[in-house]
Amino acid sequence: MISKSWQQRLLTLPPLGYLLVLFAIPTLIMLFASFRYTGEYGGLAPWYAYKDGGLTLELTLENWQRLFETDIYLRLFVKSIGYAVFTTLLCILLGYPLALMIARSPRKHRDLLLLLVILPFWSNFLVRIYAWMILLSPNGAVTQLINSIRDVFGLAPVSLMYSASAVIICLVYVHLPFMVLPLYANLEKHSSALLDAAQDLGANRWRRFWNITWPLSLPGVYAGSILVFIPVLGMFAIPDLLGGTDGVMIANVIKQQFVESRDWPFGSVLSMVLTAAAVLVVLLGAKFGRQGGR
Amino acid sequence: MFKLLEIKDVSRNFAGFTALDKVSLAIAAGEFFTLLGPSGCGKTTLLRLIAGFDQPDGGDILLDGKSIIATPPERRPLHTIFQNYALFPHMTVADNVAFPLRMVGCNKAEIERRVSAALKDVSLPDKAGHYPDALSGGQKQRIAIARALVNRPRLLLLDEPLSALDAKLREQMQLELIKLQKEIGITFVYVTHDQGEALALSHRIAVMNHGAIAQVDEPSRLYGFPRSRFVADFIGHCNLLAGKVMQLQGDRVLVELAGLGAVQVMMPPDVTVEVGSACTLTLRPEKINISSSLSQDEVQAHFKGVVHDMLYLGDVTVYKVELVNGMLVEALLANSSPGRARFFEVGDQVEVAWLSDAGHLVMD
Ligand SMILES: Nc1ncnc2c1ncn2[C@@H]1O[C@H](COP(=O)(O)OP(=O)(O)OP(=O)(O)O)[C@@H](O)[C@H]1O
Ligand SMILES: [Mg+2]
């Protein structure tokens, strides 16, 4: 008995090791940095000093106070979470029908369809964003299409570039496969016997979906949402390139603190809050996903 | 007989393969009707057509005299028990059973009342809050039955519902099915390839072969009066002795068995027997007697043979006896029978005999 539980504990060591090295230690370093002073030329100042012949700690709460001095940062957090939620919802809305269609298509077509879903990964991320910059530019195909439709309804033309819409469009485009793949993996396993049984017991198409397919797919929805939500929350490249002033997200400010302002302690404060927000969402999602997937 | 379900000349082809060939059946209300046949004979295909998951290529299916061909499965007043139960894994037992009631918009109180009644029917009232994965195979089976019966369908279709259970549990479930069907009086159409199960459960059985109905009859008639070699062979064990009709003698027929000689057989009912035509004498092993001394009884057909093989089964012993023409016949002797002086051994010379009304004649 004892030796068995020892073995089990040994088995959990490698994943724990990964978590420790790749997540816990960096996070603790970041947390520590958030209490330090900025160095003379940016970066971090030493966290201890010899003064009056003794060793003193050079730590401060100033960086955290700064977070709450204005509401700029908190608003930016709320806005970014809003973007992430909206992007995730759009990905579910667009990705679910696609995943369902692939899962229900003849087995011989499925691999090809999945290949098409991940095809965008074969080209560089930045290249794809630049492509969207062209599409969304005033003379770009997407902008022109939208404006010609608006024209039919007598609406004034809009500019998409450097706006929140451009950011959301690209966020959805980039993250859609991360929603489709876990959803497909889940939906593909559903047995058609359950749908037959539901139909036999009086459920029409609509009810079969909402009573059987949807609840059984919630773990997939949850997994896909995590895979979309977390990276979107930390995304800075897309708002940087397409967002203008309108589409700035919190990660842009974090990047700015580390790169341009070289204010590492305050950057660390913002990063900690972002990490905390992400962990919170994952925990909430896990709870919801477990209940739903029952 | 009031015909609840009528199947008229129903055919179904899969890419050139005829799975069902002009099948016609009439099933009465309250009947326990079984479709019996070897694997691949089209039982499931027929059941899926009745349930509405598949459309026939020809013919019609009538329920209460009205065609249901155009009605989608969810609106047919009948339910199916699937072989793997198909319980919804994300719903509790109570929610599973409540499902058909929800689909027709029953109110909460009504649902609660009927679900607990249905669970009581299958003697699992304390499992309401459990999830299906916490149930045993037999319990899942019963929940599937409760779910299918909760809104009192006109017809229950069961596709080999007991095949996944072990022998003991299967027997118990068979008894429960008979009892349940009798109590609630719903018509059952039951599919199986297990002839023992079919004989035990059914009021009537349709024996199928290669997508066609071979014979529809009550179990005892099917066993005692098969219409064809196939049915005789498929239902229970049977000795099949090829022969030729020699002479008609009122209610008897004189049949020449190849290499053995002439025997008298009862005239089979509802069959035209012509002199000179080929026929098969079907003889159940339990109707054949073997003894060591030569019998002089004139009404009996008797032949000499040698015990070729024997199988002791506890309650009975099966002997395979080689007749003078080289043919093997199987005889079943109850080990409790009063005159049993001794067992025969392999190689023993024996006398094989049967009464003239023991055999049943089928025409080839
Ligand atoms: N969708 C289909 N496409 C092609 N052939 C089919 C299809 N469904 C059934 N068949 C064929 O029709 C025949 C009858 O099948 P069916 O499933 O009705 O047999 P069954 O009597 O239920 O046999 P079992 O006892 O093995 O379940 C089989 O030969 C099967 O291969
Ligand atoms: Mg079958």
XYZ file of C-alpha atoms in Angstrom, chain B residues 3 9 52 187 200 280 338:
7
model
C -54.004 -5.805 -36.360
C -44.627 -6.390 -48.993
C -38.561 5.042 -38.949
C -47.169 -4.917 -27.847
C -39.355 -18.842 -24.083
C -37.317 -34.614 -45.385
C -37.502 -45.121 -15.126
